Every structure is written in C-alpha cells, then in structure tokens.
Short mmCIF file of C-alpha atoms and ligand atoms in Angstrom, two decimals:
data_model
loop_
_atom_site.label_atom_id
_atom_site.label_comp_id
_atom_site.label_asym_id
_atom_site.label_seq_id
_atom_site.Cartn_x
_atom_site.Cartn_y
_atom_site.Cartn_z
CA UNK A 315 146.65 128.44 139.41
CA UNK A 316 144.07 125.53 138.91
CA UNK A 317 141.30 125.64 136.20
CA UNK A 318 138.50 123.07 137.51
CA UNK A 319 135.77 121.72 134.77
CA UNK A 320 137.91 123.27 132.01
CA UNK A 321 135.66 122.80 128.98
CA UNK A 322 136.92 122.71 125.29
CA UNK A 323 134.30 123.16 122.42
CA UNK A 324 134.77 123.73 119.11
CA UNK A 325 133.46 126.68 116.97
CA UNK A 326 133.22 126.98 113.58
CA UNK A 327 132.51 129.69 110.88
CA UNK A 328 130.05 130.43 107.99
CA UNK A 329 132.16 131.20 105.06
CA UNK A 330 129.65 130.98 102.18
CA UNK A 331 125.73 130.57 102.07
CA UNK A 332 124.15 128.78 99.06
CA UNK A 333 120.69 127.88 100.36
CA UNK A 334 119.96 125.57 102.03
CA UNK A 335 124.21 124.58 101.89
CA UNK A 336 125.96 126.27 104.23
CA UNK A 337 129.89 126.19 104.07
CA UNK A 338 131.93 126.49 107.42
CA UNK A 339 135.31 126.17 108.19
CA UNK A 340 137.23 125.59 111.86
CA UNK A 341 135.38 121.91 112.77
CA UNK A 342 137.87 119.02 112.57
CA UNK A 343 136.13 116.74 114.19
CA UNK A 344 132.65 116.67 112.80
CA UNK A 345 130.75 113.99 111.64
CA UNK A 346 128.36 113.41 108.91
CA UNK A 347 124.57 114.12 110.33
CA UNK A 348 125.79 115.91 113.54
CA UNK A 349 123.63 118.85 114.46
CA UNK A 350 125.21 122.43 114.37
CA UNK A 351 123.42 125.48 115.61
CA UNK A 352 123.95 128.97 113.69
CA UNK A 353 122.28 131.91 115.26
CA UNK A 354 119.98 129.36 116.65
CA UNK A 355 118.98 127.62 113.82
CA UNK A 356 120.10 124.35 113.55
CA UNK A 357 121.74 122.42 110.18
CA UNK A 358 123.24 119.13 109.57
CA UNK A 359 126.47 118.39 108.87
CA UNK A 360 126.62 116.61 105.00
CA UNK A 361 129.74 116.20 103.81
CA UNK A 362 133.78 117.51 103.85
CA UNK A 363 135.84 119.11 101.39
CA UNK A 364 139.04 121.22 101.18
CA UNK A 365 139.75 124.71 100.24
CA UNK A 366 142.70 126.51 99.69
CA UNK A 367 143.29 129.11 102.19
CA UNK A 368 145.24 131.87 100.01
CA UNK A 369 146.75 133.80 103.09
CA UNK A 370 148.39 131.25 104.64
CA UNK A 371 149.22 129.13 101.33
CA UNK A 372 147.81 126.02 102.96
CA UNK A 373 144.88 123.45 102.23
CA UNK A 374 142.06 123.69 105.21
CA UNK A 375 139.23 121.14 105.85
CA UNK A 376 135.50 122.73 105.14
CA UNK A 377 132.42 121.47 106.06
CA UNK A 378 129.30 121.53 104.51
CA UNK A 379 125.94 121.60 106.25
CA UNK A 380 122.26 121.43 105.09
CA UNK A 381 119.88 124.17 106.88
CA UNK A 382 117.18 122.11 107.98
CA UNK A 383 114.49 124.76 107.78
CA UNK A 384 113.86 126.60 104.67
CA UNK A 385 112.99 130.33 105.60
CA UNK A 386 116.25 131.00 107.77
CA UNK A 387 118.50 133.30 106.89
CA UNK A 388 122.35 132.80 107.36
CA UNK A 389 125.45 135.06 106.91
CA UNK A 390 128.87 134.33 106.20
CA UNK A 391 131.01 134.97 109.36
CA UNK A 392 128.32 133.73 111.76
CA UNK A 393 129.81 131.26 114.51
CA UNK A 394 129.35 127.74 114.01
CA UNK A 395 128.33 125.51 117.52
CA UNK A 396 128.39 121.92 116.97
CA UNK A 397 125.72 120.26 119.08
CA UNK A 398 127.35 116.71 119.47
CA UNK A 399 124.40 115.14 118.86
CA UNK A 400 123.39 113.31 115.38
CA UNK A 401 120.23 114.38 113.70
CA UNK A 402 117.61 112.00 114.83
CA UNK A 403 113.26 111.91 114.80
CA UNK A 404 110.67 111.29 117.43
CA UNK A 405 109.89 107.11 117.29
CA UNK A 406 106.71 105.66 118.83
CA UNK A 407 103.12 104.78 118.71
CA UNK A 408 102.46 108.94 119.76
CA UNK A 409 103.06 109.20 115.80
CA UNK A 410 99.99 107.04 114.82
CA UNK A 411 97.06 109.30 113.11
CA UNK A 412 99.71 112.41 112.75
CA UNK A 413 100.82 114.23 109.40
CA UNK A 414 104.46 114.97 110.03
CA UNK A 415 107.44 116.91 108.39
CA UNK A 416 110.31 114.80 108.11
CA UNK A 417 112.06 116.17 111.07
CA UNK A 418 109.04 114.61 113.11
CA UNK A 419 106.89 117.96 113.64
CA UNK A 420 103.51 118.36 113.24
CA UNK A 421 102.34 119.71 109.77
CA UNK A 422 99.80 122.15 110.87
CA UNK A 423 101.53 123.19 114.44
CA UNK A 424 104.69 122.56 113.51
CA UNK A 425 105.33 121.38 117.20
CA UNK A 426 107.74 117.96 117.69
CA UNK A 427 105.68 115.22 118.74
CA UNK A 428 106.77 114.13 121.99
CA UNK A 429 107.85 110.59 122.19
CA UNK A 430 109.59 108.52 124.62
CA UNK A 431 112.69 107.89 122.24
CA UNK A 432 114.40 109.31 119.55
CA UNK A 433 116.36 107.31 116.77
CA UNK A 434 118.68 107.76 114.12
CA UNK A 435 118.09 107.87 110.12
CA UNK A 436 120.62 105.97 108.73
CA UNK A 437 120.29 102.92 110.31
CA UNK A 438 121.68 99.33 108.95
CA UNK A 439 119.36 97.38 107.05
CA UNK A 440 118.87 93.85 109.56
CA UNK A 441 121.20 91.23 108.94
CA UNK A 442 120.86 88.00 107.22
CA UNK A 443 120.67 86.01 110.05
CA UNK A 444 117.78 88.30 111.71
CA UNK A 445 115.35 87.97 108.27
CA UNK A 446 113.19 84.93 107.42
CA UNK A 447 111.66 83.95 104.02
CA UNK A 448 108.40 85.87 103.28
CA UNK A 449 105.08 83.65 104.12
CA UNK A 450 102.39 85.90 104.71
CA UNK A 451 100.51 88.01 101.64
CA UNK A 452 99.90 91.82 102.13
CA UNK A 453 96.56 91.71 100.38
CA UNK A 454 95.43 94.95 98.45
CA UNK A 455 92.04 94.11 97.50
CA UNK A 456 93.39 94.93 93.93
CA UNK A 457 92.51 92.01 91.57
CA UNK A 458 94.90 92.37 89.51
CA UNK A 459 97.63 91.86 91.58
CA UNK A 460 96.62 89.81 94.26
CA UNK A 461 95.77 87.24 91.56
CA UNK A 462 98.71 87.76 89.29
CA UNK A 463 101.49 89.86 91.19
CA UNK A 464 100.70 88.88 94.67
CA UNK A 465 102.85 91.06 97.22
CA UNK A 466 104.15 89.30 100.41
CA UNK A 467 104.67 91.04 103.67
CA UNK A 468 108.25 92.01 103.73
CA UNK A 469 108.72 92.39 100.22
CA UNK A 470 109.51 95.75 98.16
CA UNK A 471 107.61 96.10 94.96
CA UNK A 472 108.04 99.08 92.93
CA UNK A 473 105.19 101.03 91.24
CA UNK A 474 106.58 102.41 87.95
CA UNK A 475 104.56 104.52 85.20
CA UNK A 476 104.46 107.65 83.33
CA UNK A 477 102.48 110.82 84.90
CA UNK A 478 98.95 110.43 85.21
CA UNK A 479 98.35 106.59 85.45
CA UNK A 480 97.10 105.61 88.67
CA UNK A 481 100.09 105.15 90.92
CA UNK A 482 99.16 107.00 93.49
CA UNK A 483 95.90 105.43 93.43
CA UNK A 484 97.24 101.99 93.20
CA UNK A 485 99.34 102.70 96.78
CA UNK A 486 96.64 104.50 98.29
CA UNK A 487 94.16 101.49 97.97
CA UNK A 488 97.01 98.94 99.01
CA UNK A 489 96.93 100.86 102.13
CA UNK A 490 93.06 101.74 102.72
CA UNK A 491 92.85 97.60 102.21
CA UNK A 492 94.70 97.52 105.16
CA UNK A 493 93.66 96.64 108.84
CA UNK A 494 96.03 94.93 110.74
CA UNK A 495 99.19 96.49 109.57
CA UNK A 496 100.63 100.11 110.13
CA UNK A 497 100.74 102.12 107.26
CA UNK A 498 103.00 105.17 106.24
CA UNK A 499 102.03 107.40 103.54
CA UNK A 500 105.52 108.95 102.26
CA UNK A 501 105.18 112.09 100.26
CA UNK A 502 107.86 113.98 98.62
CA UNK A 503 107.63 116.49 96.31
CA UNK A 504 103.81 116.75 95.90
CA UNK A 505 101.56 119.72 96.24
CA UNK A 506 99.62 120.46 99.53
CA UNK A 507 96.39 120.11 97.50
CA UNK A 508 97.40 116.81 96.60
CA UNK A 509 98.40 115.60 100.20
CA UNK A 510 95.04 116.96 101.84
CA UNK A 511 93.19 115.14 98.81
CA UNK A 512 94.94 111.55 100.12
CA UNK A 513 94.66 112.73 103.74
CA UNK A 514 90.86 113.34 103.44
CA UNK A 515 90.29 109.97 101.79
CA UNK A 516 91.97 108.34 104.74
CA UNK A 517 90.06 110.30 107.02
CA UNK A 518 86.69 109.62 105.30
CA UNK A 519 87.92 105.75 104.89
CA UNK A 520 88.73 105.76 108.95
CA UNK A 521 92.22 104.32 108.34
CA UNK A 522 94.30 107.28 109.91
CA UNK A 523 94.17 105.22 113.25
CA UNK A 524 96.24 102.94 112.16
CA UNK A 525 98.35 105.16 109.21
CA UNK A 526 100.89 108.03 109.53
CA UNK A 527 101.80 110.84 106.66
CA UNK A 528 105.04 111.93 106.28
CA UNK A 529 105.58 114.56 103.78
CA UNK A 530 107.74 116.94 102.32
CA UNK A 531 106.10 119.44 99.95
CA UNK A 532 107.00 120.61 96.57
CA UNK A 533 107.47 124.26 98.00
CA UNK A 534 109.86 122.36 100.77
CA UNK A 535 113.72 122.85 100.98
CA UNK A 536 115.18 119.59 99.18
CA UNK A 537 116.95 119.20 102.41
CA UNK A 538 113.31 117.73 104.00
CA UNK A 539 112.64 115.90 100.34
CA UNK A 540 115.61 113.90 100.48
CA UNK A 541 114.95 113.27 104.13
CA UNK A 542 111.48 112.38 104.27
CA UNK A 543 111.70 108.94 103.07
CA UNK A 544 114.68 108.15 105.72
CA UNK A 545 113.13 109.70 108.28
CA UNK A 546 109.73 107.34 107.52
CA UNK A 547 111.57 104.71 107.54
CA UNK A 548 113.26 104.85 111.02
CA UNK A 549 109.65 105.34 112.24
CA UNK A 550 108.30 102.56 110.84
CA UNK A 551 111.37 100.30 112.00
CA UNK A 552 110.18 101.19 115.68
CA UNK A 553 106.90 99.66 114.81
CA UNK A 554 108.35 96.82 113.30
CA UNK A 555 110.54 95.99 116.29
CA UNK A 556 107.33 95.74 118.01
CA UNK A 557 106.32 92.64 115.92
CA UNK A 558 103.81 95.05 114.26
CA UNK A 559 103.72 94.34 110.05
CA UNK A 560 104.21 97.52 108.66
CA UNK A 561 103.53 99.24 105.05
CA UNK A 562 105.25 101.89 103.74
CA UNK A 563 104.73 104.06 100.53
CA UNK A 564 107.28 106.26 98.70
CA UNK A 565 105.29 108.77 96.59
CA UNK A 566 107.52 109.03 94.53
CA UNK A 567 111.47 108.27 94.67
CA UNK A 568 112.11 110.00 90.91
CA UNK A 569 111.29 113.14 92.94
CA UNK A 570 113.85 112.27 95.83
CA UNK A 571 116.41 111.69 93.36
CA UNK A 572 115.98 114.83 92.00
CA UNK A 573 116.36 116.66 95.43
CA UNK A 574 119.23 115.09 96.23
CA UNK A 575 121.06 115.83 92.57
CA UNK A 576 120.27 119.37 93.45
CA UNK A 577 122.05 118.96 96.88
CA UNK A 578 124.60 117.02 95.54
CA UNK A 579 125.51 119.57 92.72
CA UNK A 580 125.31 122.29 95.01
CA UNK A 581 127.91 120.45 96.97
CA UNK A 582 129.92 120.26 94.06
CA UNK A 583 129.78 116.46 93.81
CA UNK A 584 130.86 115.56 90.43
CA UNK A 585 127.70 114.47 88.02
CA UNK A 586 127.42 111.26 86.46
CA UNK A 587 124.76 109.85 84.23
CA UNK A 588 121.70 112.07 83.97
CA UNK A 589 123.92 114.37 86.29
CA UNK A 590 123.04 112.09 88.85
CA UNK A 591 125.46 111.57 91.34
CA UNK A 592 127.30 108.92 91.45
CA UNK A 593 126.32 107.30 94.92
CA UNK A 594 122.56 107.35 93.82
CA UNK A 595 122.11 103.83 93.65
CA UNK A 596 122.96 103.24 96.86
CA UNK A 597 121.18 106.11 98.46
CA UNK A 598 118.25 104.26 97.16
CA UNK A 599 119.68 100.44 97.97
CA UNK A 600 120.56 101.36 101.52
CA UNK A 601 117.12 102.72 102.13
CA UNK A 602 115.27 100.10 100.42
CA UNK A 603 117.42 97.20 102.13
CA UNK A 604 115.72 98.23 105.24
CA UNK A 605 112.33 96.50 104.32
CA UNK A 606 112.15 93.13 105.23
CA UNK A 607 110.81 90.13 107.24
CA UNK A 608 111.91 89.66 110.54
CA UNK A 609 112.40 86.11 112.06
CA UNK A 610 110.78 85.58 115.52
CA UNK A 611 114.08 86.27 117.37
CA UNK A 612 114.12 89.66 115.48
CA UNK A 613 110.76 90.51 116.71
CA UNK A 614 108.67 88.84 114.54
CA UNK A 615 107.97 91.83 112.24
CA UNK A 616 107.91 93.25 108.71
CA UNK A 617 108.10 96.05 106.57
CA UNK A 618 106.52 95.88 103.41
CA UNK A 619 107.82 99.00 100.69
CA UNK A 620 105.66 100.35 98.05
CA UNK A 621 108.45 102.54 95.84
CA UNK A 622 106.81 104.82 93.26
CA UNK A 623 108.57 106.04 90.35
CA UNK A 624 107.50 107.94 87.21
CA UNK A 625 109.16 107.57 83.85
CA UNK A 626 108.81 109.75 80.82
CA UNK A 627 107.49 108.21 77.72
CA UNK A 628 107.15 104.73 79.03
CA UNK A 629 110.92 104.60 79.49
CA UNK A 630 112.22 102.11 81.91
CA UNK A 631 115.35 102.05 80.47
CA UNK A 632 116.08 105.50 82.17
CA UNK A 633 118.78 105.78 85.34
CA UNK A 634 116.57 105.82 88.35
CA UNK A 635 113.54 103.22 87.37
CA UNK A 636 116.15 100.70 86.20
CA UNK A 637 118.13 101.18 89.23
CA UNK A 638 115.01 100.87 91.02
CA UNK A 639 113.87 97.78 89.27
CA UNK A 640 117.43 96.31 90.45
CA UNK A 641 116.88 96.83 93.66
CA UNK A 642 113.11 95.80 94.41
CA UNK A 643 111.54 92.20 94.29
CA UNK A 644 109.40 93.52 91.63
CA UNK A 645 107.73 96.07 89.84
CA UNK A 646 103.90 97.17 88.65
CA UNK A 647 104.43 98.57 84.92
CA UNK A 648 101.28 100.93 84.39
CA UNK A 649 100.88 102.42 81.07
CA UNK A 650 99.29 105.66 79.88
CA UNK A 651 98.06 103.45 76.92
CA UNK A 652 96.02 101.01 78.97
CA UNK A 653 95.02 103.99 81.25
CA UNK A 654 93.20 105.91 78.06
CA UNK A 655 91.36 103.14 77.17
CA UNK A 656 89.83 102.37 80.44
CA UNK A 657 91.85 99.85 81.53
CA UNK A 658 92.11 100.96 84.53
CA UNK A 659 94.27 99.92 87.49
CA UNK A 660 96.43 100.43 83.82
CA UNK A 661 98.87 97.42 85.19
CA UNK A 662 100.59 95.79 82.21
CA UNK A 663 100.50 92.36 82.25
CA UNK A 664 103.53 91.34 80.28
CA UNK A 665 105.84 93.98 82.04
CA UNK A 666 104.91 93.41 85.74
CA UNK A 667 106.23 90.86 87.67
CA UNK A 668 106.21 90.20 91.43
CA UNK A 669 109.31 87.91 92.27
CA UNK A 670 108.52 86.48 95.77
CA UNK A 671 105.04 87.06 96.42
CA UNK A 672 103.76 83.99 95.37
CA UNK A 673 104.91 81.94 97.73
CA UNK A 674 103.01 83.64 99.82
CA UNK A 675 99.82 83.65 98.11
CA UNK A 676 96.82 82.44 99.74
CA UNK A 677 96.35 78.55 98.81
CA UNK A 678 92.19 79.11 97.73
CA UNK A 679 93.69 82.07 95.22
CA UNK A 680 96.65 79.86 94.10
CA UNK A 681 94.87 77.34 93.28
CA UNK A 682 92.52 79.28 90.66
CA UNK A 683 95.11 81.70 89.21
CA UNK A 684 97.18 78.53 87.28
CA UNK A 685 94.36 78.35 85.46
CA UNK A 686 94.24 82.93 85.28
CA UNK A 687 97.64 82.67 83.55
CA UNK A 688 97.10 79.88 80.92
CA UNK A 689 93.72 81.75 79.54
CA UNK A 690 95.65 84.62 79.79
CA UNK A 691 99.01 83.71 77.72
CA UNK A 692 96.32 82.16 75.11
CA UNK A 693 94.56 85.19 74.85
CA UNK A 694 97.31 87.23 74.02
CA UNK A 695 98.46 84.64 71.40
CA UNK A 696 95.16 84.51 70.17
CA UNK A 697 94.27 88.55 69.77
CA UNK A 698 97.01 88.67 67.02
CA UNK A 699 94.77 86.14 65.23
CA UNK A 700 91.38 87.63 65.95
CA UNK A 701 93.09 91.34 64.78
CA UNK A 702 94.13 89.76 61.42
CA UNK A 703 90.43 88.51 61.29
CA UNK A 704 91.90 84.74 60.80
CA UNK A 705 89.44 82.34 61.62
CA UNK A 706 89.72 80.20 65.01
CA UNK A 707 88.59 76.99 66.05
CA UNK A 708 85.43 77.47 68.46
CA UNK A 709 87.26 76.09 71.20
CA UNK A 710 90.27 78.76 70.55
CA UNK A 711 86.90 81.22 70.26
CA UNK A 712 85.69 80.29 73.92
CA UNK A 713 89.09 80.73 75.19
CA UNK A 714 89.64 83.99 73.62
CA UNK A 715 86.06 85.25 75.52
CA UNK A 716 87.50 83.73 78.62
CA UNK A 717 90.44 86.20 78.47
CA UNK A 718 88.15 88.98 77.44
CA UNK A 719 86.25 88.18 80.34
CA UNK A 720 88.67 88.31 82.95
CA UNK A 721 90.60 91.36 81.82
CA UNK A 722 86.98 93.29 82.21
CA UNK A 723 86.75 91.45 85.77
CA UNK A 724 90.56 93.11 86.24
CA UNK A 725 89.04 96.43 85.60
CA UNK A 726 88.65 98.22 88.94
CA UNK A 727 87.25 101.45 90.08
CA UNK A 728 89.81 102.98 92.95
CA UNK A 729 89.11 102.81 96.49
CA UNK A 730 86.79 99.64 95.86
CA UNK A 731 88.50 96.62 96.87
CA UNK A 732 87.61 92.91 96.50
CA UNK A 733 88.36 90.55 99.40
CA UNK A 734 90.62 87.80 98.26
CA UNK A 735 87.88 85.20 98.43
CA UNK A 736 85.48 86.79 96.10
CA UNK A 737 88.09 87.05 94.00
CA UNK A 738 88.63 83.28 94.32
CA UNK A 739 84.70 82.59 93.73
CA UNK A 740 84.47 84.93 90.40
CA UNK A 741 87.90 83.44 89.27
CA UNK A 742 86.61 79.64 90.02
CA UNK A 743 82.97 80.72 87.95
CA UNK A 744 85.11 82.30 84.98
CA UNK A 745 87.19 78.55 84.94
CA UNK A 746 84.53 76.73 85.23
CA UNK A 747 82.74 78.59 82.31
CA UNK A 748 79.43 80.52 83.88
CA UNK A 749 80.36 83.33 82.46
CA UNK A 750 80.78 82.22 79.08
CA UNK A 751 77.70 83.70 77.31
CA UNK A 752 77.37 86.75 78.99
CA UNK A 753 78.33 89.89 76.92
CA UNK A 754 81.48 91.85 77.97
CA UNK A 755 79.04 94.78 78.69
CA UNK A 756 77.29 92.35 81.37
CA UNK A 757 80.28 91.42 82.96
CA UNK A 758 80.58 94.38 85.32
CA UNK A 759 76.82 93.79 86.37
CA UNK A 760 77.12 90.08 87.29
CA UNK A 761 80.46 90.62 89.29
CA UNK A 762 78.62 93.47 91.37
CA UNK A 763 75.83 91.00 92.31
CA UNK A 764 77.76 88.29 92.23
CA UNK A 765 79.99 89.82 95.34
CA UNK A 766 76.95 91.04 96.62
CA UNK A 767 74.92 87.92 96.36
CA UNK A 768 77.83 85.81 98.61
CA UNK A 769 78.12 88.55 101.02
CA UNK A 770 74.56 88.49 102.31
CA UNK A 771 72.84 85.27 101.27
CA UNK A 772 76.02 83.14 101.24
CA UNK A 773 78.35 84.39 104.06
CA UNK A 774 79.27 80.77 105.26
CA UNK A 775 80.98 79.49 102.57
CA UNK A 776 83.46 82.22 102.50
CA UNK A 777 84.53 80.88 105.73
CA UNK A 778 84.99 77.16 104.99
CA UNK A 779 86.70 78.41 101.67
CA UNK A 780 89.05 80.58 104.06
CA UNK A 781 89.91 77.04 106.43
CA UNK A 782 89.81 74.60 104.40
CA UNK A 783 90.57 75.54 100.70
CA UNK A 784 88.90 74.19 97.82
CA UNK A 785 88.12 69.99 98.06
CA UNK A 786 85.31 68.00 96.69
CA UNK A 787 82.65 69.55 98.91
CA UNK A 788 83.23 73.27 99.10
CA UNK A 789 83.55 72.88 95.46
CA UNK A 790 79.97 70.94 94.87
CA UNK A 791 78.60 74.16 97.15
CA UNK A 792 80.33 76.77 95.34
CA UNK A 793 79.24 75.06 92.11
CA UNK A 794 75.57 75.05 93.52
CA UNK A 795 75.73 78.86 95.00
CA UNK A 796 77.28 79.92 91.47
CA UNK A 797 74.20 78.15 89.47
CA UNK A 798 71.58 79.30 91.45
CA UNK A 799 72.80 83.17 91.38
CA UNK A 800 73.69 82.38 87.64
CA UNK A 801 69.80 81.52 86.83
CA UNK A 802 68.47 84.32 88.49
CA UNK A 803 71.08 86.95 86.88
CA UNK A 804 70.17 85.55 83.48
CA UNK A 805 66.69 85.32 84.19
P1 LIG B 1072 101.02 111.87 89.11
O1 LIG B 1072 101.49 111.18 88.10
O2 LIG B 1072 100.70 113.02 89.15
O3 LIG B 1072 101.31 111.47 90.57
P2 LIG B 1072 99.39 109.57 89.36
O4 LIG B 1072 100.10 108.12 88.21
O5 LIG B 1072 99.92 109.22 91.42
O6 LIG B 1072 99.55 110.93 88.92
P3 LIG B 1072 96.77 109.04 90.15
O7 LIG B 1072 96.83 110.63 90.84
O8 LIG B 1072 96.95 108.02 91.40
O9 LIG B 1072 97.86 109.10 88.90
O10 LIG B 1072 95.72 109.01 88.97
C1 LIG B 1072 95.15 110.10 88.07
C2 LIG B 1072 93.83 109.86 88.23
O11 LIG B 1072 93.45 108.74 87.41
C3 LIG B 1072 93.50 110.54 89.14
O12 LIG B 1072 92.25 111.48 88.71
C4 LIG B 1072 92.39 109.52 89.35
O13 LIG B 1072 91.12 109.75 90.18
C5 LIG B 1072 92.02 108.51 88.06
N1 LIG B 1072 92.42 106.90 88.90
C6 LIG B 1072 93.52 106.32 89.16
N2 LIG B 1072 92.92 105.13 89.19
C7 LIG B 1072 91.56 104.72 88.86
C8 LIG B 1072 90.90 103.42 88.65
N3 LIG B 1072 91.43 102.26 89.08
N4 LIG B 1072 89.65 104.14 88.46
C9 LIG B 1072 89.43 104.99 88.10
N5 LIG B 1072 89.96 106.19 88.14
C10 LIG B 1072 91.22 106.05 88.07
MG1 LIG B 1073 101.05 110.86 92.09
#
C-alpha cells in the first residue's frame, strides 16, 4: 500500500513546569527561539539539557522553553507541537505612535499589530564594512550634555546613577527634543503608572507620532522583560533600514539583567558573579552592538542607544554597570548628592564622558566649548582654595565666578530644552565677561530673558550663525546684541 504525502511531525511532552519555564522531552530537532504550541498556548525554545531516565538507564535530551504569556497554565503530560518557526515580531511604520508589549501586541487591546513583515528578535549586528564614522549630532536640548558630552547619531551612551537621580527624565528629554529622528522608549520592569506618566508627556508634547513605546511591566513575566529590548531593537532596525535615524532608550538594563538572571537560575544555569549567569556581558553586548551608523551603501540610517543602568550607593564598580560602561561609548553619571543640592540634571562632570560625540558636535558649539572646559577645570582647582578660605588673586576670583555662573547655567528644569544656537550664544556671553557682574541668583533670570530676546527680537542672528558659524562679522553682531540686551537687563 502506498501512502502519498506522508508527513512526519515531531511531538514532545511536558515533563515539568516551573512558570514561566517548561521542561519538555522528545523534541530532538528543536532550535533556539523556535515557537512551540502547547494546548493552544505559545512557548519559545530557550535552552537544551540532558536528563537521566531511570527506566531506560540512559541520558535523554530535554528542551527548556519559556511561556510567552504569563497567566496561562500548562500541566505536565501535555503534548508539545513545534511550529517550525522562530519567534518574530511585527516591523513597519504601522508601529509608530503605538504602545506595544515585546510580542508586538497593543498593550491595551492585546491585538497584534498588522504589518507586512515580521522579523527575528536576535539579529546580527552590522558588519564593520557597513558602518560609517559618526558625524551628525543627536542634540538633546540638555545644555550640559550638548556642550560637554555631545552624543552623535549611532553612538551608545550609558545613563548611570542611583534611584531617583533623574535618569528617566534625562532620557525622556532627549526623546522630546527630536524632530527628524524616530524614537523608541523601551520600558523594562517599571510600574504601570510610571509608563502612563511618560506616555502623557509624549502625547502632550506631540511627539508620539514618531515614537514607539515598548513596555514590559514589573508585573509582567520575566520572559517579556527579557525580550523587550531585543524586540524593540529589531523594530528599530526596520526604520534604520529605511534610512532613518533612530534613537532608542532602554529604561533600564539593570532590571533587564535581573529578569535574565531569574530565567537562567530557573533553567539551572550555573550562577557566576553576583549570581548572574556567565553570559550576561554577551547578552548586553550583542544588544548594544546593533546600534550603529550605517554607510550610504547600507542605507545611511543610524541607531543611537541610550541604555539606562541603576546603581546602589553610587557604586559604578558593580558587575552590571562595569559591563555596560565597557560596552558603551561613554557614560553620563548622575549623582544623588548633586541632585539633592539642586544641581539638576545631576550630571557629575568629572566622571562622565562621551568618547565619540565631540567629532559630531556642531562647529558653532565646539568653538565655545573649549573655553568652557578651561573655566570648569580652573573652577574645580580654585574651589578647594576657596573652601579653605585662601586668598586668591582678582583674576582667579573672576575665573572662579565664571565657573559658578556656568554651573548655574547648566541647571535645567526637565522638559525645558534649549536649542544649540541659544546654548552657544549664552556661552559666548559668559566667555566674554557679560555675566561677570551678575549675582548668581540672577543668572537664571538673565538666561531666560536672553533666550526670549534672541528668539523674538533677533532670530536672524541664529540663522546666520547656523550657516556661517563664528567669524568677525557674526561675532561683532552678537556682541552688539548682547551689549544692548545687558544694558536693558541691568537697568
Ligand atoms: P528611578 O530610579 O525611580 O527610575 P530616575 O533616576 O529615573 O528614578 P526620574 O524619575 O527621572 O529619576 O526623576 C526623579 C524625580 O526627579 C522626578 O520626580 C522628576 O520629576 C525629578 N526631576 C528629574 N530631573 C529633574 C530636573 N532636571 N529638574 C527638576 N526635577 C527633576
Ligand atoms: Mg527611571
């Protein structure tokens, strides 16, 4: 008897469940990331192992899989059917303006977003030959960052600090300042009200149209928390492949590491330093390696990543922060001490660094910034002398005061961005001594009125400096403007 079209399919059986991890026997051909169906519910192959079978006295292959949804109940003995497909998420412009879970479903309705294409969440980072030198700035509108730690499109800059030091606000401000950049805000392990607040801000500021929010809440399974940054990166890569510049915020990778640790401990992987599995470095490295600036042949797009990392007691020598610091191109170190003193954003200028962004900094800003750095380093030295009440020369006093003024200017309310030309102009005013006679309490008032006056009365000078930079003519013009403004302000 002939059997036409006979098809052989594998079947496995659940042997044990420790939610969200399921142990399965009898799937010799399973692949990592493959989707399995167990009584209508979906799971994803996570890792492989061996188990001793007492009846047959042999070692038998077993598969560990992760349940993709939390509430579902699976029992030992249930049949497992491989779907011969790797886990994929929807990608496409339909995602814009949506709030998604890491499976690509709308958080509110639970419906999957319909797109033309779906992609795997683990993808190779761009090759060296596809990459290009970072040249274009990603302006954050945050003065201290744009001046001292500029970020370039395609860069990876870590935001690190203790709890409640303004990490989220800083990253969110960078998102709010983007106009021609697609933004992804990836929330990992936060509570629902926190995301709602962020969402409200995005809506109020009218940026949701070019933003995608991907969220795995603290109440969600660790599986979703682990998947979130990888799913979002895959979605971001689709936009990059269309030649777009993308900014992606991971808030935060400490909680991501916790979720990964939980899953690996459940699966019996040997714990290493701080009980993290040995591959935790590789996990974050292969995620962040995918952020890059592509060259023309590769579409010319870019992904800039702002991963956030939480520390305890300001200790950046812990395992996860040190890993992330070594993976990224620099870090913005936020400090509780500064935050409490009112220095907000609480960026520690000495411990922060941006290794490649300055090559992308706008020329009109770059030219004044060298002067700022000099003032700040002198201020740091003089501070010790002033604290010891040592007598310092009038020239040193003047330099010290300029440092104080500058630090006052770096203070910035959240969600109040300043464009880089106004930034350059105020620094020019400081460097040329226009603020020397101002009391520190008056600096903020001066600054605010100055920006208003530039924006409403002298908008042409902004365009001129943007196009021509600093030359004798523009310098002369701006000097006159500042003089005029100062006279009015002081009177
Ligand atoms: P968590 O550790 O809980 O994630 P975080 O480090 O992300 O906290 P935020 O939530 O951004 O910190 O900020 C903590 C608080 O500080 C918030 O109430 C926020 O409004 C306030 N804040 C942050 N930045 C500023 C700023 N530049 N000016 C004024 N207030 C700020
Ligand atoms: Mg936060």
